[in-house]
CSV table of C-alpha atoms and ligand atoms in Angstrom, one decimal:
chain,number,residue,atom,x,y,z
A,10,UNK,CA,7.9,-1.6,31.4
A,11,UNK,CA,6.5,-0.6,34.7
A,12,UNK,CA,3.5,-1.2,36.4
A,13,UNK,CA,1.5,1.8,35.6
A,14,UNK,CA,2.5,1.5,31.7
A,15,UNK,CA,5.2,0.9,29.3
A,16,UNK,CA,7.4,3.8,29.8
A,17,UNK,CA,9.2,5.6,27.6
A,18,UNK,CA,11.4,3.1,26.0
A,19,UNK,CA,8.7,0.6,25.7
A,20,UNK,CA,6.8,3.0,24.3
A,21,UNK,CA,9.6,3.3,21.2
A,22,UNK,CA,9.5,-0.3,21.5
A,23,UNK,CA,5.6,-0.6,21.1
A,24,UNK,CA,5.3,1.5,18.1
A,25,UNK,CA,8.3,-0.4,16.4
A,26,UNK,CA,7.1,-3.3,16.7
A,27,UNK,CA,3.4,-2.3,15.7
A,28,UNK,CA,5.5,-0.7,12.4
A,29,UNK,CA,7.3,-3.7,12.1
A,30,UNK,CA,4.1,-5.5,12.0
A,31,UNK,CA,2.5,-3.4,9.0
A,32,UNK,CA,0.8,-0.9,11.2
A,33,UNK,CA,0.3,3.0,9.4
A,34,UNK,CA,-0.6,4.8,12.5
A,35,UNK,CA,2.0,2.9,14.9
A,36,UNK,CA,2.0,5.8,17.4
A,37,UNK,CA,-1.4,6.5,17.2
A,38,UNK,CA,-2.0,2.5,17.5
A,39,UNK,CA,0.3,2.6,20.9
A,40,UNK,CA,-1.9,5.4,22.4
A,41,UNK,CA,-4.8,3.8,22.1
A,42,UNK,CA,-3.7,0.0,23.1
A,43,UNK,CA,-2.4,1.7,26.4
A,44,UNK,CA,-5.1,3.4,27.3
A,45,UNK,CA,-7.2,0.6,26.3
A,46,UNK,CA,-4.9,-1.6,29.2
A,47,UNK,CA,-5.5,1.0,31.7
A,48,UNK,CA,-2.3,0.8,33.1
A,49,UNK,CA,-1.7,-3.1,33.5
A,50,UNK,CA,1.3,-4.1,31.3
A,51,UNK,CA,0.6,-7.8,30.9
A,52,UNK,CA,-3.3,-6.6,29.7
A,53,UNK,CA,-1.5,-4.6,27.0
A,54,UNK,CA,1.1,-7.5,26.4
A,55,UNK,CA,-2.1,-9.5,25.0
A,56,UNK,CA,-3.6,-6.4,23.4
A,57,UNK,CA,-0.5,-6.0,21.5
A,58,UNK,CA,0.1,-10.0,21.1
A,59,UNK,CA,-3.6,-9.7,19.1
A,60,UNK,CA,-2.7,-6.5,16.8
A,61,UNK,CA,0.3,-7.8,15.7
A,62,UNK,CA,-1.1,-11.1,14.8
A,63,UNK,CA,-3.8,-9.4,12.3
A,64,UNK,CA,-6.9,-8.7,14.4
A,65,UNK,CA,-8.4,-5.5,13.8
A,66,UNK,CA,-7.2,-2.5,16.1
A,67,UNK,CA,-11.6,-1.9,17.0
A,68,UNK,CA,-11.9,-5.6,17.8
A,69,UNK,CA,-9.0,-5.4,20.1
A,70,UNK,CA,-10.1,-2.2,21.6
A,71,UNK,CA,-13.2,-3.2,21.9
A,72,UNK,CA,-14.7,0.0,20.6
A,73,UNK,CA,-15.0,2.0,16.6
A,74,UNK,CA,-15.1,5.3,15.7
A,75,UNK,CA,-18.3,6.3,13.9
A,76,UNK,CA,-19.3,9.9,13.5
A,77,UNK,CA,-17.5,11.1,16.1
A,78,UNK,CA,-18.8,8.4,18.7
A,79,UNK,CA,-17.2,5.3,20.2
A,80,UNK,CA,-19.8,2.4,18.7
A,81,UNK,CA,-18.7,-1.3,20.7
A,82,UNK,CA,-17.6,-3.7,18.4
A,83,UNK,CA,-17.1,-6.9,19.5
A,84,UNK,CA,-14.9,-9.4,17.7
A,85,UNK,CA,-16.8,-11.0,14.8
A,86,UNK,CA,-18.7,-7.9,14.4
A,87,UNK,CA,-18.4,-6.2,11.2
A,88,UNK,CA,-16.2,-3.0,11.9
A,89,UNK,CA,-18.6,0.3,10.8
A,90,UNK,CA,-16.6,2.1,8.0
A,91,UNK,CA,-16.4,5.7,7.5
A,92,UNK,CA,-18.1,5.8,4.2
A,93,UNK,CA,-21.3,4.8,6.4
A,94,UNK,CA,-21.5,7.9,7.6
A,95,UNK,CA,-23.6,9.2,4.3
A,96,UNK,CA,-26.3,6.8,6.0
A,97,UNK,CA,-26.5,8.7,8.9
A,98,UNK,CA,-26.7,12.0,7.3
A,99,UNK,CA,-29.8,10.5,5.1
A,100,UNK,CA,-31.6,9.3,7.9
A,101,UNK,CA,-31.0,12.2,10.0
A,102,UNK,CA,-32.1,14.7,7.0
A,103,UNK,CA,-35.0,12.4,6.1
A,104,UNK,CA,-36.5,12.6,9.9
A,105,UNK,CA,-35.8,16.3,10.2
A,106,UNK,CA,-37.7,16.6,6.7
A,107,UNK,CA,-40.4,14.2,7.4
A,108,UNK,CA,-40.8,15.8,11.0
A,109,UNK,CA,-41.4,19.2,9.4
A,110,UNK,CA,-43.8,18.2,6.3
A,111,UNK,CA,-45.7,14.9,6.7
A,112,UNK,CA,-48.4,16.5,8.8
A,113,UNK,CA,-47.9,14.9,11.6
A,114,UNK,CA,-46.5,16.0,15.1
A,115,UNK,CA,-43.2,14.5,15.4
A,116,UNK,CA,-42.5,13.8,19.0
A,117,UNK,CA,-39.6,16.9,19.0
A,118,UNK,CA,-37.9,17.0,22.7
A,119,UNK,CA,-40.3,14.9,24.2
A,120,UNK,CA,-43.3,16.9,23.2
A,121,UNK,CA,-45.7,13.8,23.1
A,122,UNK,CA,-46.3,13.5,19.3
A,123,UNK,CA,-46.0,10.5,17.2
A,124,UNK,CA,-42.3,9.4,17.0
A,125,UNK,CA,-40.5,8.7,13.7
A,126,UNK,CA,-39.7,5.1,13.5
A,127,UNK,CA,-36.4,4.7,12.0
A,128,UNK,CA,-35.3,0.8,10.9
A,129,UNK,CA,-31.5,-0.3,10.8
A,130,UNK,CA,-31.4,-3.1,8.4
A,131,UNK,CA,-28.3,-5.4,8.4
A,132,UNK,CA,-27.1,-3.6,11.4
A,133,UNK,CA,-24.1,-4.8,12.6
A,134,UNK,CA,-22.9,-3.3,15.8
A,135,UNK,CA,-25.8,-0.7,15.3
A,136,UNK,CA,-23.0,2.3,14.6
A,137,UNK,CA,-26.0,4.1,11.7
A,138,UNK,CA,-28.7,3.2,14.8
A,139,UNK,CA,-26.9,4.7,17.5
A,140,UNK,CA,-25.6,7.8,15.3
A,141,UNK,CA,-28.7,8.8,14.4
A,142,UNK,CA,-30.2,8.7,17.2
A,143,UNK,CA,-27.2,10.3,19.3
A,144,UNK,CA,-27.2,13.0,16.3
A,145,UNK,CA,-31.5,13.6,17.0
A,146,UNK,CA,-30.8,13.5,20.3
A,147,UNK,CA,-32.8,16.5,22.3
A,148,UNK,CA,-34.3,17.4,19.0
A,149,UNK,CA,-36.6,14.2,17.5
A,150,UNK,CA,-37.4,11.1,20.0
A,151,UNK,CA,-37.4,8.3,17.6
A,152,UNK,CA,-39.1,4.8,18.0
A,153,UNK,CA,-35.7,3.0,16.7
A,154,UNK,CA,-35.2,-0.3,15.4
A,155,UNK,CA,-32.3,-2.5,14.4
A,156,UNK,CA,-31.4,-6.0,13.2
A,157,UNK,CA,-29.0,-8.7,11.8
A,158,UNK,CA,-29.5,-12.5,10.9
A,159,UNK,CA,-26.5,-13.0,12.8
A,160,UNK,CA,-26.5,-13.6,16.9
A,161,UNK,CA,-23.0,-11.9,17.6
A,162,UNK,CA,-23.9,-8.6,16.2
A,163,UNK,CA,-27.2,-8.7,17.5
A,164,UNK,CA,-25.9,-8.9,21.2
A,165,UNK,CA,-23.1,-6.4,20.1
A,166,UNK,CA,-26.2,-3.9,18.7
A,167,UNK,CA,-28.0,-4.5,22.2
A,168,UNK,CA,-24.8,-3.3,23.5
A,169,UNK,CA,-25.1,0.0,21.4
A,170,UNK,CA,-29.1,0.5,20.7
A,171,UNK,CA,-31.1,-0.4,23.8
A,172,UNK,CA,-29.3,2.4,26.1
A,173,UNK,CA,-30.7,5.2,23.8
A,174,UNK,CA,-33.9,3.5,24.1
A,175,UNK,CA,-34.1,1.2,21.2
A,176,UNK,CA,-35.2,-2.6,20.3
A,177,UNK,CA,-32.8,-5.0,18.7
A,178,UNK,CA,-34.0,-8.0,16.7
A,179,UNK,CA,-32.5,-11.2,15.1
A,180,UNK,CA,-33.7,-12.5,12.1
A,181,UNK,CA,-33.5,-12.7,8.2
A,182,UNK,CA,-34.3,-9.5,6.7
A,183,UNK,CA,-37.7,-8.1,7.2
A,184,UNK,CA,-38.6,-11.4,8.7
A,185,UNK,CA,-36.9,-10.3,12.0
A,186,UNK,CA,-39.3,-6.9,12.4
A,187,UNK,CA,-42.1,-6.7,14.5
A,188,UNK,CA,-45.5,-7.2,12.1
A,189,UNK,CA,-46.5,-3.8,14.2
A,190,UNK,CA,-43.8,-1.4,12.4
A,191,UNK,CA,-45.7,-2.6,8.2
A,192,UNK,CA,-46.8,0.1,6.3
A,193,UNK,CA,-45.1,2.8,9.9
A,194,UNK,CA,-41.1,3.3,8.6
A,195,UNK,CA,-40.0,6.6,8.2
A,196,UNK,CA,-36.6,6.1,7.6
A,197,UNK,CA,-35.3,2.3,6.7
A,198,UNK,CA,-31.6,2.6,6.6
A,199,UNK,CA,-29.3,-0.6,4.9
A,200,UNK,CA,-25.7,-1.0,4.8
A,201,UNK,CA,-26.4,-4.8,3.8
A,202,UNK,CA,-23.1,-7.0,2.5
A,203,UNK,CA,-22.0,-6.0,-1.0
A,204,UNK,CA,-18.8,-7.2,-1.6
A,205,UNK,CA,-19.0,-9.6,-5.2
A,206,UNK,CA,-18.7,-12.9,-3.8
A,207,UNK,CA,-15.2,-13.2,-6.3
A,208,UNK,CA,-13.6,-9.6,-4.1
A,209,UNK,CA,-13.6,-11.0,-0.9
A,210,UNK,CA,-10.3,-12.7,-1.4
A,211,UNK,CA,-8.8,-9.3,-2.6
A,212,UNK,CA,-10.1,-7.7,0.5
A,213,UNK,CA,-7.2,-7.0,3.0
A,214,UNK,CA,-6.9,-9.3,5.5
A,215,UNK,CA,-8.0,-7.6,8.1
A,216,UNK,CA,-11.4,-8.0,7.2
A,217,UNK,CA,-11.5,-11.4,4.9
A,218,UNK,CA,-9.9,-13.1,8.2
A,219,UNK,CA,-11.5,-11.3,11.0
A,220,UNK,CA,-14.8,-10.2,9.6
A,221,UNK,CA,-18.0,-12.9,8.9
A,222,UNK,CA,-18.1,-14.0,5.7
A,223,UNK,CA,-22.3,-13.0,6.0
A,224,UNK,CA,-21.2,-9.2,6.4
A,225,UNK,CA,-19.2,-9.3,3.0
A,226,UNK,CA,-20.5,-11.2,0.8
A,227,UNK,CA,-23.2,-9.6,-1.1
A,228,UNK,CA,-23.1,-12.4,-4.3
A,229,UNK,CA,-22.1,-12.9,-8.0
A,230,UNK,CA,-22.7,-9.0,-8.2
A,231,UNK,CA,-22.6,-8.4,-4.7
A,232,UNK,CA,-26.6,-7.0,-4.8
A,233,UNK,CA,-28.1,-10.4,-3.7
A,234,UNK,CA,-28.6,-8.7,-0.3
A,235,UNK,CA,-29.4,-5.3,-1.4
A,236,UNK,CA,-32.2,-6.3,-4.2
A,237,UNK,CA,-33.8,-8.3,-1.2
A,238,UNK,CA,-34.0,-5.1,0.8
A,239,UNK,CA,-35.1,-2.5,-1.8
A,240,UNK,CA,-38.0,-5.3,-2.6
A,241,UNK,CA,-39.3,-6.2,0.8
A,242,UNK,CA,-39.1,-2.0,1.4
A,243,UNK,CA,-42.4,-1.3,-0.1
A,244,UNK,CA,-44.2,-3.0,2.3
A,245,UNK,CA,-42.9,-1.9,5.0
A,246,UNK,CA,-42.6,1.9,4.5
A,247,UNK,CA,-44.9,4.7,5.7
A,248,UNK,CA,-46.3,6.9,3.2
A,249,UNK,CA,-43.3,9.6,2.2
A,250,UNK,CA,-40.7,7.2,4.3
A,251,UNK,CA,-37.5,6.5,2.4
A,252,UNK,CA,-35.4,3.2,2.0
A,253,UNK,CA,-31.4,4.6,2.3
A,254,UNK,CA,-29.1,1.7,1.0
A,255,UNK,CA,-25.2,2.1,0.9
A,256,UNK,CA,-23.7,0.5,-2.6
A,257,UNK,CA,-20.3,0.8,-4.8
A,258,UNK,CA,-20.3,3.4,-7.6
A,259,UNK,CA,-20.4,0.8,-10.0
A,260,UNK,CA,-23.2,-1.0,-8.5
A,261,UNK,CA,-25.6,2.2,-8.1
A,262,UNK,CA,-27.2,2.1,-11.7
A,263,UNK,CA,-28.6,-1.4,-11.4
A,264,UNK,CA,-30.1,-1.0,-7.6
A,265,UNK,CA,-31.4,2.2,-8.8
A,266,UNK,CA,-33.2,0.4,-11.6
A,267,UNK,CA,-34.5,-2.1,-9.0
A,268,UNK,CA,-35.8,1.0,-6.6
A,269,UNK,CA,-37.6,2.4,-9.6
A,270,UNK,CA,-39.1,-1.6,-10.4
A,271,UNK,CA,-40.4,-1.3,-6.8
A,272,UNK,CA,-42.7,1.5,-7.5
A,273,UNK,CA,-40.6,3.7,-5.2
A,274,UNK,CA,-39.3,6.8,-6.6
A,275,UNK,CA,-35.3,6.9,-7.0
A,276,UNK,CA,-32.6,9.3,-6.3
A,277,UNK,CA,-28.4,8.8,-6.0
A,278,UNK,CA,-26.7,9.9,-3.1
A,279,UNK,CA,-23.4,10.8,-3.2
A,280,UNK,CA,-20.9,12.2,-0.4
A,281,UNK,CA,-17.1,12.5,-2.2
A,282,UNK,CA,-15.5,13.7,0.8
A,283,UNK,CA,-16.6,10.2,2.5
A,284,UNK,CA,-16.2,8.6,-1.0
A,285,UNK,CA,-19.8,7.1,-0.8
A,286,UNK,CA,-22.3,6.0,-2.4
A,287,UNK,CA,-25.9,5.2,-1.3
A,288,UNK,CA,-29.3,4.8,-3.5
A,289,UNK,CA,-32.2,6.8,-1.7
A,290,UNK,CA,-36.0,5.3,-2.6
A,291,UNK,CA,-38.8,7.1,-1.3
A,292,UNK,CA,-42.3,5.9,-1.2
A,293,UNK,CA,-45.7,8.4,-2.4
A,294,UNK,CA,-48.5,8.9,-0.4
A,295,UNK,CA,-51.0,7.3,-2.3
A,296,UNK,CA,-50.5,3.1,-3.4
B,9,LIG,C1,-21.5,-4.8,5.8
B,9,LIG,S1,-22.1,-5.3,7.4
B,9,LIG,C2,-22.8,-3.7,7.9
B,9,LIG,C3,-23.0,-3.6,9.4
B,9,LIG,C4,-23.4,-2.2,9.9
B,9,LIG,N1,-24.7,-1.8,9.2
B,9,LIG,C5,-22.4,-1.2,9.6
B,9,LIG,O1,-22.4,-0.5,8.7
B,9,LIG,O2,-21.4,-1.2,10.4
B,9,LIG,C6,-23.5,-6.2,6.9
B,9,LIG,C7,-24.4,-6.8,8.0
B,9,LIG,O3,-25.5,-7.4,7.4
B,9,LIG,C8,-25.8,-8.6,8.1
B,9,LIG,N2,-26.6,-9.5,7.2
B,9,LIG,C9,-26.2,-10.2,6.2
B,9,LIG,N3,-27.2,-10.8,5.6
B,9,LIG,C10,-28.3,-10.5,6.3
B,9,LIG,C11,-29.7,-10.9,6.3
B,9,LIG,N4,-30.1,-11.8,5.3
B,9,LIG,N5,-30.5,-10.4,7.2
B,9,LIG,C12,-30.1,-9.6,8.2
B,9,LIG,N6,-28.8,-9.2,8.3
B,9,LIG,C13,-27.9,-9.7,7.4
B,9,LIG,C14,-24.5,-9.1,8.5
B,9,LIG,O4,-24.6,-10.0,9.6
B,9,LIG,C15,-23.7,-7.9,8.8
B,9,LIG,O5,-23.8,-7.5,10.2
């Protein structure tokens, strides 16, 4: 290796030993890793020590990719997964909807309206958060939300979230929101654990080892989590806002059926080319 990087030979050396270690994308792996070690061949020594021994390639970069963005994932962060990304396109759909038809004067580019308040539930390292507000950005100013019971993802949110202007909270559930945003969510996004508690141990390692068992596991049905949210969303919506909750195909009948027990009207939402599934409930003016 030389100083500046590992050369052309330690580069075929890198991605066979990344191969070697179960990697897919070896090349794409050795890219990253060096560019992540900017240059200093014993930082990359340890970057590559930590691959090969199982961690997550986000948690050793330090950074996911999310919609197109680089989200900071810290390790013991859950990492965000593609599929997500139906969230996002709910939430930003839902503001540019409710901006055009609730009556109201969204604040649009800073016009000085009222500004859509948009909640990340569960939020990890804030990935749907930051998305949707990068993705609004110029267009809607939001008043933007997010929280998670647990304390690393909250710093790693803070990380993501406060830069674009928004608050991060820690706490259970709805118990962590300020009493000021009851009865004011537009959008309340939810990618809450739903993993039946009995899956985890088929997850790959990557995650069962590396990720917190509080981001997994959703239960004996993995909807413990999710029922909690679709409950409490009621309360906490404005009138027309919508409650957006990512779930399995084979979960989506019964949390539709606990949307509808809510009062709040139901839809599916479905995105095959992301191979997602979320369950959309959207409260009426009038309760
Ligand atoms: C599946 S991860 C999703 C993280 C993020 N939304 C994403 O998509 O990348 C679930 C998250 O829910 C959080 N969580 C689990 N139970 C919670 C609870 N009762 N209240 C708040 N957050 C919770 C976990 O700490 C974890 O960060």
């Amino acid at each position: 290796m030389s100083a500046a990087g590992p050369g052309p030979t330690g580069t075929a050396a890198l991605v066979g030993r990344l191969r070697a270690a179960g990697c897919v994308f070896a090349e794409d792996e050795a890219r990253l890793l060096t560019e992540a070690a900017a240059g200093g061949v014993d930082q990359l020594a340890v970057l590559v020590d930590r691959r090969v021994a199982g961690e997550p390639l986000e948690h050793v970069l330090g950074w996911a990719e999310f919609c197109g963005l680089r989200i900071a994932v810290a390790a013991g962060v859950f990492v965000p997964r593609r599929r997500t990304e139906l969230l996002v396109r709910e939430a930003v759909a839902l503001v540019r909807r409710g901006s055009s038809t609730d009556g109201r004067t969204a604040d649009v580019a800073g016009a000085g309206g009222a500004r859509p308040v948009v909640v990340d539930l569960c939020c990890g390292s804030g990935a749907v958060a930051t998305a949707v507000a990068r993705t609004l950005h110029g267009e809607v100013r939001l008043d933007l939300h997010a929280a998670d019971v647990d304390a690393a993802a909250v710093a790693c949110a803070r990380r993501n979230v406060v830069p674009l202007g928004g608050a991060v909270h820690q706490g259970d559930l709805y118990d962590a929101l300020p009493e000021t945003l009851r009865g004011r969510v537009d959008v309340l996004v939810a990618n809450a654990p739903y993993v039946p508690s009995h899956a985890i141990a088929l997850m790959p390692p990557e995650a069962r080892a590396h990720e917190p068992h509080v981001a997994l596991d959703g239960g004996a049905d993995g909807l413990d989590v999710a029922r909690r949210v679709v409950s409490g969303a009621a309360a906490w919506l404005a009138p027309h806002g919508s409650v957006v909750v990512e779930t399995s195909r084979a979960q989506a009948p019964a949390l539709l059926t606990a949307v509808r027990a809510t009062g709040l009207d139901a839809r599916l939402s479905r995105a095959d080319d992301l191979d997602a599934t979320a369950v959309v409930g959207t409260r009426s003016a009038e309760r």
